[in-house]
Amino acid sequence: MIDPSSANGTRRAVVGEGSMQKERVTVSPEMAAFIGEGMVDPTTFPADAVVLCFTLGEHTPAQVTVTTGAVLLEERADLILAVERGACLRVFDYAPDANIACHLPSELRLIVVAIRDCALSEPWRSTHRSAKCIELLSITFQRIVEDDLVPLAGAGQLSARDSQRIVAAKRMIDERWGEKMTLDSIARACGLNRAKLTRGFRDMFACTVADALLDRRLGAARQMLIATDLPVSSIGYQCGYLNNASFTRAFSRQFGATPSSLRAPRLAA
């Protein structure tokens, strides 16, 4: 239950004996993670904690909220990180000085899922989760500092429902980039018309739908060129290019080098 009488009006949780509680993982003496369903006892947080709540959002947009000062408890969050403010400043030379609420991009969502659904047995499970929590914290802070997260209120005049649909369009691109997709097919799948999707996508993500799809496909191609021995033509085809020439032109414009030249140093080694 929630106790409304806490200091300075901030809601704090009173966790009863019968309450389901999130699983706690001690990442370090200055950082703890709370994973899965249930409540969290905020008295276990440092007094000056920076608290990051990651919600995968089955019925609402996936989001990350960052709170400073008094702890804001989020029961629905799939993962909560609580880190001493002093540790954030010492390690990253950064700690949020205001509350933040942003859409959760696919890169961070995948890390949250990897932490929440880790199937390893102990002691590997705790070690894996601790490492992934540090990775998640690092990337989240980097993206906040670089202004690379989309605020939940960043959709301008769009309704909440249309904002969710545009976030769903971005998620569709992030997760299904290897499929044949067009502006029309994405708009239909997300329940928007072309004009609203085009305008809203640009407002929320500062790029066009085509640019987002291109960036995702070529980024995956670059990763495959570095990490696999697949033929260049096969990688291009997997990334949506029907011939090697068009793949090479697009890749060169994006990265300033041809796919073959990117791979050449690794092959020579």
PDB file of C-alpha atoms in Angstrom:
ATOM      1  CA  MET A   1       0.000   0.000   0.000  1.00  0.00           C
ATOM      2  CA  ILE A   2       1.035   3.657  -0.334  1.00  0.00           C
ATOM      3  CA  ASP A   3       1.613   5.919   2.627  1.00  0.00           C
ATOM      4  CA  PRO A   4       0.631   9.500   1.612  1.00  0.00           C
ATOM      5  CA  SER A   5       1.986  11.020   4.796  1.00  0.00           C
ATOM      6  CA  SER A   6       5.685  10.728   3.989  1.00  0.00           C
ATOM      7  CA  ALA A   7       8.098  13.610   4.115  1.00  0.00           C
ATOM      8  CA  ASN A   8       7.674  16.479   1.596  1.00  0.00           C
ATOM      9  CA  GLY A   9       4.572  14.852   0.138  1.00  0.00           C
ATOM     10  CA  THR A  10       6.382  12.184  -1.829  1.00  0.00           C
ATOM     11  CA  ARG A  11       4.538   8.880  -1.929  1.00  0.00           C
ATOM     12  CA  ARG A  12       6.463   6.074  -0.300  1.00  0.00           C
ATOM     13  CA  ALA A  13       5.596   2.416  -0.150  1.00  0.00           C
ATOM     14  CA  VAL A  14       4.778   0.477   2.960  1.00  0.00           C
ATOM     15  CA  VAL A  15       5.496  -3.117   2.055  1.00  0.00           C
ATOM     16  CA  GLY A  16       3.444  -5.533   4.100  1.00  0.00           C
ATOM     17  CA  GLU A  17       4.389  -9.088   4.953  1.00  0.00           C
ATOM     18  CA  GLY A  18       2.059 -10.504   2.289  1.00  0.00           C
ATOM     19  CA  SER A  19       3.146  -8.155  -0.475  1.00  0.00           C
ATOM     20  CA  MET A  20       4.901  -9.575  -3.489  1.00  0.00           C
ATOM     21  CA  GLN A  21       8.276  -7.899  -3.759  1.00  0.00           C
ATOM     22  CA  LYS A  22      10.636  -7.454  -6.670  1.00  0.00           C
ATOM     23  CA  GLU A  23      13.793  -9.523  -6.646  1.00  0.00           C
ATOM     24  CA  ARG A  24      16.745  -7.529  -5.348  1.00  0.00           C
ATOM     25  CA  VAL A  25      20.221  -7.827  -6.869  1.00  0.00           C
ATOM     26  CA  THR A  26      23.113  -6.010  -5.196  1.00  0.00           C
ATOM     27  CA  VAL A  27      25.226  -4.755  -8.084  1.00  0.00           C
ATOM     28  CA  SER A  28      27.716  -2.945  -5.843  1.00  0.00           C
ATOM     29  CA  PRO A  29      27.699  -1.332  -2.391  1.00  0.00           C
ATOM     30  CA  GLU A  30      26.402   1.812  -4.120  1.00  0.00           C
ATOM     31  CA  MET A  31      23.924   0.287  -6.576  1.00  0.00           C
ATOM     32  CA  ALA A  32      20.987  -2.107  -6.336  1.00  0.00           C
ATOM     33  CA  ALA A  33      18.553  -3.495  -8.895  1.00  0.00           C
ATOM     34  CA  PHE A  34      14.945  -4.519  -8.245  1.00  0.00           C
ATOM     35  CA  ILE A  35      13.605  -6.900 -10.869  1.00  0.00           C
ATOM     36  CA  GLY A  36      10.202  -8.239 -11.888  1.00  0.00           C
ATOM     37  CA  GLU A  37       6.722  -7.810 -10.462  1.00  0.00           C
ATOM     38  CA  GLY A  38       5.842  -6.499  -7.045  1.00  0.00           C
ATOM     39  CA  MET A  39       6.701  -3.739  -4.638  1.00  0.00           C
ATOM     40  CA  VAL A  40       9.981  -2.266  -3.456  1.00  0.00           C
ATOM     41  CA  ASP A  41      10.807  -1.096   0.040  1.00  0.00           C
ATOM     42  CA  PRO A  42      12.248   2.405  -0.537  1.00  0.00           C
ATOM     43  CA  THR A  43      13.903   2.361   2.878  1.00  0.00           C
ATOM     44  CA  THR A  44      16.500   0.080   1.275  1.00  0.00           C
ATOM     45  CA  PHE A  45      17.519   2.891  -1.115  1.00  0.00           C
ATOM     46  CA  PRO A  46      20.298   5.353  -0.304  1.00  0.00           C
ATOM     47  CA  ALA A  47      18.895   8.657   0.937  1.00  0.00           C
ATOM     48  CA  ASP A  48      20.332  10.484  -2.078  1.00  0.00           C
ATOM     49  CA  ALA A  49      19.596   7.779  -4.656  1.00  0.00           C
ATOM     50  CA  VAL A  50      19.129   8.386  -8.345  1.00  0.00           C
ATOM     51  CA  VAL A  51      16.326   5.979  -9.286  1.00  0.00           C
ATOM     52  CA  LEU A  52      15.763   4.702 -12.820  1.00  0.00           C
ATOM     53  CA  CYS A  53      12.487   2.868 -13.530  1.00  0.00           C
ATOM     54  CA  PHE A  54      12.278   0.846 -16.762  1.00  0.00           C
ATOM     55  CA  THR A  55       8.784  -0.201 -17.851  1.00  0.00           C
ATOM     56  CA  LEU A  56       8.393  -2.406 -20.918  1.00  0.00           C
ATOM     57  CA  GLY A  57       4.789  -1.290 -21.266  1.00  0.00           C
ATOM     58  CA  GLU A  58       2.351  -3.938 -22.411  1.00  0.00           C
ATOM     59  CA  HIS A  59      -0.504  -1.418 -22.357  1.00  0.00           C
ATOM     60  CA  THR A  60       1.418   1.877 -22.391  1.00  0.00           C
ATOM     61  CA  PRO A  61       4.495   3.064 -24.278  1.00  0.00           C
ATOM     62  CA  ALA A  62       7.703   1.467 -22.992  1.00  0.00           C
ATOM     63  CA  GLN A  63       9.422   4.125 -20.945  1.00  0.00           C
ATOM     64  CA  VAL A  64      12.241   5.044 -18.610  1.00  0.00           C
ATOM     65  CA  THR A  65      11.767   7.502 -15.787  1.00  0.00           C
ATOM     66  CA  VAL A  66      14.590   8.951 -13.729  1.00  0.00           C
ATOM     67  CA  THR A  67      13.853  10.546 -10.372  1.00  0.00           C
ATOM     68  CA  THR A  68      16.154  12.450  -8.067  1.00  0.00           C
ATOM     69  CA  GLY A  69      15.989  13.182  -4.383  1.00  0.00           C
ATOM     70  CA  ALA A  70      13.115  11.375  -2.666  1.00  0.00           C
ATOM     71  CA  VAL A  71      12.296   7.988  -4.142  1.00  0.00           C
ATOM     72  CA  LEU A  72       9.275   7.701  -6.417  1.00  0.00           C
ATOM     73  CA  LEU A  73       8.162   4.079  -6.337  1.00  0.00           C
ATOM     74  CA  GLU A  74       6.898   2.493  -9.562  1.00  0.00           C
ATOM     75  CA  GLU A  75       5.244  -0.832  -8.874  1.00  0.00           C
ATOM     76  CA  ARG A  76       4.614  -1.524 -12.580  1.00  0.00           C
ATOM     77  CA  ALA A  77       8.275  -1.112 -13.526  1.00  0.00           C
ATOM     78  CA  ASP A  78       9.957  -4.260 -14.831  1.00  0.00           C
ATOM     79  CA  LEU A  79      13.320  -3.080 -13.503  1.00  0.00           C
ATOM     80  CA  ILE A  80      14.411  -0.397 -11.056  1.00  0.00           C
ATOM     81  CA  LEU A  81      17.997   0.744 -10.587  1.00  0.00           C
ATOM     82  CA  ALA A  82      18.895   2.722  -7.463  1.00  0.00           C
ATOM     83  CA  VAL A  83      22.357   4.313  -7.470  1.00  0.00           C
ATOM     84  CA  GLU A  84      23.980   6.644  -4.990  1.00  0.00           C
ATOM     85  CA  ARG A  85      24.245  10.104  -6.486  1.00  0.00           C
ATOM     86  CA  GLY A  86      27.855  10.417  -5.392  1.00  0.00           C
ATOM     87  CA  ALA A  87      28.732   7.224  -7.253  1.00  0.00           C
ATOM     88  CA  CYS A  88      27.135   8.585 -10.445  1.00  0.00           C
ATOM     89  CA  LEU A  89      29.226  11.740 -10.194  1.00  0.00           C
ATOM     90  CA  ARG A  90      32.411   9.849  -9.405  1.00  0.00           C
ATOM     91  CA  VAL A  91      32.085   7.261 -12.194  1.00  0.00           C
ATOM     92  CA  PHE A  92      30.305   9.227 -14.928  1.00  0.00           C
ATOM     93  CA  ASP A  93      30.902  12.828 -13.860  1.00  0.00           C
ATOM     94  CA  TYR A  94      27.139  13.120 -14.273  1.00  0.00           C
ATOM     95  CA  ALA A  95      23.985  12.742 -12.226  1.00  0.00           C
ATOM     96  CA  PRO A  96      20.525  13.942 -13.292  1.00  0.00           C
ATOM     97  CA  ASP A  97      19.467  17.144 -11.571  1.00  0.00           C
ATOM     98  CA  ALA A  98      15.816  16.972 -12.667  1.00  0.00           C
ATOM     99  CA  ASN A  99      13.202  14.274 -13.164  1.00  0.00           C
ATOM    100  CA  ILE A 100      13.135  12.693 -16.630  1.00  0.00           C
ATOM    101  CA  ALA A 101      10.490  10.640 -18.457  1.00  0.00           C
ATOM    102  CA  CYS A 102      11.283   9.280 -21.915  1.00  0.00           C
ATOM    103  CA  HIS A 103      10.242   6.599 -24.365  1.00  0.00           C
ATOM    104  CA  LEU A 104      12.357   3.456 -23.980  1.00  0.00           C
ATOM    105  CA  PRO A 105      14.251   2.722 -27.221  1.00  0.00           C
ATOM    106  CA  SER A 106      14.732  -0.826 -28.448  1.00  0.00           C
ATOM    107  CA  GLU A 107      18.439  -0.891 -27.507  1.00  0.00           C
ATOM    108  CA  LEU A 108      17.625  -0.317 -23.848  1.00  0.00           C
ATOM    109  CA  ARG A 109      14.505  -2.482 -23.959  1.00  0.00           C
ATOM    110  CA  LEU A 110      16.581  -5.487 -25.042  1.00  0.00           C
ATOM    111  CA  ILE A 111      18.930  -5.011 -22.081  1.00  0.00           C
ATOM    112  CA  VAL A 112      16.000  -4.780 -19.655  1.00  0.00           C
ATOM    113  CA  VAL A 113      14.564  -8.024 -21.045  1.00  0.00           C
ATOM    114  CA  ALA A 114      17.978  -9.709 -20.773  1.00  0.00           C
ATOM    115  CA  ILE A 115      18.133  -8.742 -17.093  1.00  0.00           C
ATOM    116  CA  ARG A 116      14.548  -9.597 -16.241  1.00  0.00           C
ATOM    117  CA  ASP A 117      14.389 -12.916 -18.096  1.00  0.00           C
ATOM    118  CA  CYS A 118      17.913 -14.228 -17.459  1.00  0.00           C
ATOM    119  CA  ALA A 119      17.705 -18.038 -17.462  1.00  0.00           C
ATOM    120  CA  LEU A 120      21.167 -18.774 -16.073  1.00  0.00           C
ATOM    121  CA  SER A 121      21.507 -20.558 -12.757  1.00  0.00           C
ATOM    122  CA  GLU A 122      23.452 -19.136  -9.826  1.00  0.00           C
ATOM    123  CA  PRO A 123      26.102 -17.842  -9.416  1.00  0.00           C
ATOM    124  CA  TRP A 124      26.240 -16.944 -13.126  1.00  0.00           C
ATOM    125  CA  ARG A 125      22.771 -15.400 -13.014  1.00  0.00           C
ATOM    126  CA  SER A 126      23.687 -12.719 -10.472  1.00  0.00           C
ATOM    127  CA  THR A 127      26.976 -11.950 -12.192  1.00  0.00           C
ATOM    128  CA  HIS A 128      25.274 -11.631 -15.576  1.00  0.00           C
ATOM    129  CA  ARG A 129      22.547  -9.409 -14.189  1.00  0.00           C
ATOM    130  CA  SER A 130      25.000  -7.167 -12.378  1.00  0.00           C
ATOM    131  CA  ALA A 131      27.051  -6.649 -15.538  1.00  0.00           C
ATOM    132  CA  LYS A 132      23.944  -5.931 -17.627  1.00  0.00           C
ATOM    133  CA  CYS A 133      22.685  -3.446 -15.018  1.00  0.00           C
ATOM    134  CA  ILE A 134      25.954  -1.525 -15.269  1.00  0.00           C
ATOM    135  CA  GLU A 135      25.672  -1.611 -19.063  1.00  0.00           C
ATOM    136  CA  LEU A 136      22.081  -0.360 -18.887  1.00  0.00           C
ATOM    137  CA  LEU A 137      22.969   2.469 -16.514  1.00  0.00           C
ATOM    138  CA  SER A 138      25.920   3.535 -18.663  1.00  0.00           C
ATOM    139  CA  ILE A 139      24.003   3.592 -21.949  1.00  0.00           C
ATOM    140  CA  THR A 140      20.981   5.314 -20.401  1.00  0.00           C
ATOM    141  CA  PHE A 141      23.127   8.093 -18.937  1.00  0.00           C
ATOM    142  CA  GLN A 142      25.021   8.471 -22.212  1.00  0.00           C
ATOM    143  CA  ARG A 143      21.797   8.842 -24.181  1.00  0.00           C
ATOM    144  CA  ILE A 144      20.411  11.346 -21.682  1.00  0.00           C
ATOM    145  CA  VAL A 145      23.572  13.464 -21.835  1.00  0.00           C
ATOM    146  CA  GLU A 146      23.603  13.317 -25.644  1.00  0.00           C
ATOM    147  CA  ASP A 147      19.892  14.243 -25.733  1.00  0.00           C
ATOM    148  CA  ASP A 148      19.211  11.007 -27.600  1.00  0.00           C
ATOM    149  CA  LEU A 149      16.024   9.932 -25.806  1.00  0.00           C
ATOM    150  CA  VAL A 150      12.527  11.038 -26.814  1.00  0.00           C
ATOM    151  CA  PRO A 151      10.589  12.711 -23.982  1.00  0.00           C
ATOM    152  CA  LEU A 152       7.142  11.291 -23.307  1.00  0.00           C
ATOM    153  CA  ALA A 153       5.776  14.788 -23.849  1.00  0.00           C
ATOM    154  CA  GLY A 154       7.747  15.254 -27.059  1.00  0.00           C
ATOM    155  CA  ALA A 155       4.933  14.532 -29.485  1.00  0.00           C
ATOM    156  CA  GLY A 156       3.698  18.118 -29.815  1.00  0.00           C
ATOM    157  CA  GLN A 157       0.008  18.284 -30.670  1.00  0.00           C
ATOM    158  CA  LEU A 158      -0.398  14.517 -31.067  1.00  0.00           C
ATOM    159  CA  SER A 159      -2.891  12.745 -28.848  1.00  0.00           C
ATOM    160  CA  ALA A 160      -1.594  10.186 -26.371  1.00  0.00           C
ATOM    161  CA  ARG A 161      -2.989   7.392 -28.555  1.00  0.00           C
ATOM    162  CA  ASP A 162      -1.319   8.691 -31.722  1.00  0.00           C
ATOM    163  CA  SER A 163       1.953   9.127 -29.818  1.00  0.00           C
ATOM    164  CA  GLN A 164       1.763   5.466 -28.819  1.00  0.00           C
ATOM    165  CA  ARG A 165       1.111   4.505 -32.431  1.00  0.00           C
ATOM    166  CA  ILE A 166       4.156   6.409 -33.632  1.00  0.00           C
ATOM    167  CA  VAL A 167       6.295   4.774 -30.944  1.00  0.00           C
ATOM    168  CA  ALA A 168       4.884   1.455 -32.190  1.00  0.00           C
ATOM    169  CA  ALA A 169       5.992   2.406 -35.726  1.00  0.00           C
ATOM    170  CA  LYS A 170       9.523   3.036 -34.464  1.00  0.00           C
ATOM    171  CA  ARG A 171       9.470  -0.277 -32.594  1.00  0.00           C
ATOM    172  CA  MET A 172       8.283  -2.026 -35.754  1.00  0.00           C
ATOM    173  CA  ILE A 173      11.254  -0.594 -37.660  1.00  0.00           C
ATOM    174  CA  ASP A 174      13.685  -1.550 -34.876  1.00  0.00           C
ATOM    175  CA  GLU A 175      12.422  -5.128 -34.623  1.00  0.00           C
ATOM    176  CA  ARG A 176      11.354  -5.970 -38.189  1.00  0.00           C
ATOM    177  CA  TRP A 177      13.860  -3.991 -40.242  1.00  0.00           C
ATOM    178  CA  GLY A 178      14.764  -7.084 -42.276  1.00  0.00           C
ATOM    179  CA  GLU A 179      11.254  -7.344 -43.717  1.00  0.00           C
ATOM    180  CA  LYS A 180       9.917  -5.482 -46.729  1.00  0.00           C
ATOM    181  CA  MET A 181       8.352  -2.312 -45.323  1.00  0.00           C
ATOM    182  CA  THR A 182       7.014   0.871 -46.876  1.00  0.00           C
ATOM    183  CA  LEU A 183       5.609   4.053 -45.413  1.00  0.00           C
ATOM    184  CA  ASP A 184       2.113   2.859 -46.330  1.00  0.00           C
ATOM    185  CA  SER A 185       2.530  -0.588 -44.790  1.00  0.00           C
ATOM    186  CA  ILE A 186       3.934   0.860 -41.547  1.00  0.00           C
ATOM    187  CA  ALA A 187       1.130   3.427 -41.362  1.00  0.00           C
ATOM    188  CA  ARG A 188      -1.521   0.747 -41.881  1.00  0.00           C
ATOM    189  CA  ALA A 189       0.032  -1.575 -39.303  1.00  0.00           C
ATOM    190  CA  CYS A 190       0.072   1.207 -36.699  1.00  0.00           C
ATOM    191  CA  GLY A 191      -3.377   2.627 -37.465  1.00  0.00           C
ATOM    192  CA  LEU A 192      -2.217   6.012 -38.790  1.00  0.00           C
ATOM    193  CA  ASN A 193      -2.493   7.792 -42.112  1.00  0.00           C
ATOM    194  CA  ARG A 194       0.669   8.647 -44.057  1.00  0.00           C
ATOM    195  CA  ALA A 195       0.595  12.339 -43.255  1.00  0.00           C
ATOM    196  CA  LYS A 196       0.163  11.913 -39.498  1.00  0.00           C
ATOM    197  CA  LEU A 197       2.835   9.220 -39.333  1.00  0.00           C
ATOM    198  CA  THR A 198       5.287  11.303 -41.373  1.00  0.00           C
ATOM    199  CA  ARG A 199       4.727  14.488 -39.387  1.00  0.00           C
ATOM    200  CA  GLY A 200       4.573  12.814 -35.984  1.00  0.00           C
ATOM    201  CA  PHE A 201       7.612  10.618 -36.610  1.00  0.00           C
ATOM    202  CA  ARG A 202       9.686  13.647 -37.547  1.00  0.00           C
ATOM    203  CA  ASP A 203       8.502  15.549 -34.460  1.00  0.00           C
ATOM    204  CA  MET A 204       9.248  12.684 -32.072  1.00  0.00           C
ATOM    205  CA  PHE A 205      12.439  11.232 -33.531  1.00  0.00           C
ATOM    206  CA  ALA A 206      13.912  14.135 -35.577  1.00  0.00           C
ATOM    207  CA  CYS A 207      14.166  11.998 -38.714  1.00  0.00           C
ATOM    208  CA  THR A 208      11.952  10.526 -41.413  1.00  0.00           C
ATOM    209  CA  VAL A 209      10.553   7.004 -41.405  1.00  0.00           C
ATOM    210  CA  ALA A 210      12.800   6.190 -44.368  1.00  0.00           C
ATOM    211  CA  ASP A 211      15.870   7.541 -42.543  1.00  0.00           C
ATOM    212  CA  ALA A 212      15.099   5.432 -39.453  1.00  0.00           C
ATOM    213  CA  LEU A 213      14.684   2.294 -41.561  1.00  0.00           C
ATOM    214  CA  LEU A 214      17.860   3.003 -43.514  1.00  0.00           C
ATOM    215  CA  ASP A 215      19.855   3.642 -40.354  1.00  0.00           C
ATOM    216  CA  ARG A 216      18.629   0.424 -38.737  1.00  0.00           C
ATOM    217  CA  ARG A 217      19.333  -1.729 -41.806  1.00  0.00           C
ATOM    218  CA  LEU A 218      22.776  -0.315 -42.505  1.00  0.00           C
ATOM    219  CA  GLY A 219      23.729  -0.452 -38.838  1.00  0.00           C
ATOM    220  CA  ALA A 220      22.834  -4.157 -38.808  1.00  0.00           C
ATOM    221  CA  ALA A 221      24.795  -4.655 -42.045  1.00  0.00           C
ATOM    222  CA  ARG A 222      27.865  -3.013 -40.529  1.00  0.00           C
ATOM    223  CA  GLN A 223      27.638  -5.242 -37.466  1.00  0.00           C
ATOM    224  CA  MET A 224      27.342  -8.367 -39.628  1.00  0.00           C
ATOM    225  CA  LEU A 225      30.311  -7.311 -41.767  1.00  0.00           C
ATOM    226  CA  ILE A 226      32.463  -7.007 -38.657  1.00  0.00           C
ATOM    227  CA  ALA A 227      31.169  -9.998 -36.704  1.00  0.00           C
ATOM    228  CA  THR A 228      30.476 -12.648 -39.376  1.00  0.00           C
ATOM    229  CA  ASP A 229      32.049 -14.199 -42.453  1.00  0.00           C
ATOM    230  CA  LEU A 230      28.888 -14.003 -44.549  1.00  0.00           C
ATOM    231  CA  PRO A 231      29.420 -12.820 -48.150  1.00  0.00           C
ATOM    232  CA  VAL A 232      28.833  -9.113 -48.702  1.00  0.00           C
ATOM    233  CA  SER A 233      26.031  -9.850 -51.158  1.00  0.00           C
ATOM    234  CA  SER A 234      24.286 -12.097 -48.629  1.00  0.00           C
ATOM    235  CA  ILE A 235      24.473  -9.421 -45.930  1.00  0.00           C
ATOM    236  CA  GLY A 236      23.058  -6.840 -48.323  1.00  0.00           C
ATOM    237  CA  TYR A 237      20.167  -9.133 -49.207  1.00  0.00           C
ATOM    238  CA  GLN A 238      19.399  -9.841 -45.531  1.00  0.00           C
ATOM    239  CA  CYS A 239      19.298  -6.092 -44.949  1.00  0.00           C
ATOM    240  CA  GLY A 240      16.728  -5.468 -47.672  1.00  0.00           C
ATOM    241  CA  TYR A 241      18.860  -4.787 -50.754  1.00  0.00           C
ATOM    242  CA  LEU A 242      18.056  -6.810 -53.852  1.00  0.00           C
ATOM    243  CA  ASN A 243      21.419  -6.255 -55.528  1.00  0.00           C
ATOM    244  CA  ASN A 244      24.975  -5.655 -54.372  1.00  0.00           C
ATOM    245  CA  ALA A 245      25.366  -2.357 -56.251  1.00  0.00           C
ATOM    246  CA  SER A 246      22.495  -0.614 -54.431  1.00  0.00           C
ATOM    247  CA  PHE A 247      23.705  -1.993 -51.095  1.00  0.00           C
ATOM    248  CA  THR A 248      27.250  -0.742 -51.712  1.00  0.00           C
ATOM    249  CA  ARG A 249      26.036   2.747 -52.720  1.00  0.00           C
ATOM    250  CA  ALA A 250      23.814   3.106 -49.651  1.00  0.00           C
ATOM    251  CA  PHE A 251      26.470   1.743 -47.292  1.00  0.00           C
ATOM    252  CA  SER A 252      29.151   4.041 -48.719  1.00  0.00           C
ATOM    253  CA  ARG A 253      26.949   7.120 -48.324  1.00  0.00           C
ATOM    254  CA  GLN A 254      26.208   6.186 -44.716  1.00  0.00           C
ATOM    255  CA  PHE A 255      29.691   5.215 -43.530  1.00  0.00           C
ATOM    256  CA  GLY A 256      32.089   6.710 -46.072  1.00  0.00           C
ATOM    257  CA  ALA A 257      33.501   3.296 -46.981  1.00  0.00           C
ATOM    258  CA  THR A 258      32.383   0.332 -49.059  1.00  0.00           C
ATOM    259  CA  PRO A 259      31.319  -2.893 -47.319  1.00  0.00           C
ATOM    260  CA  SER A 260      34.356  -4.708 -48.720  1.00  0.00           C
ATOM    261  CA  SER A 261      36.833  -2.064 -47.543  1.00  0.00           C
ATOM    262  CA  LEU A 262      35.319  -2.110 -44.039  1.00  0.00           C
ATOM    263  CA  ARG A 263      35.889  -5.834 -43.825  1.00  0.00           C
ATOM    264  CA  ALA A 264      39.354  -5.846 -45.494  1.00  0.00           C
ATOM    265  CA  PRO A 265      41.486  -5.065 -42.365  1.00  0.00           C
ATOM    266  CA  ARG A 266      39.883  -7.926 -40.437  1.00  0.00           C
ATOM    267  CA  LEU A 267      40.432 -10.368 -43.302  1.00  0.00           C
ATOM    268  CA  ALA A 268      44.065  -9.278 -43.651  1.00  0.00           C
ATOM    269  CA  ALA A 269      44.632  -9.864 -39.945  1.00  0.00           C
TER     270      ALA A 269
END
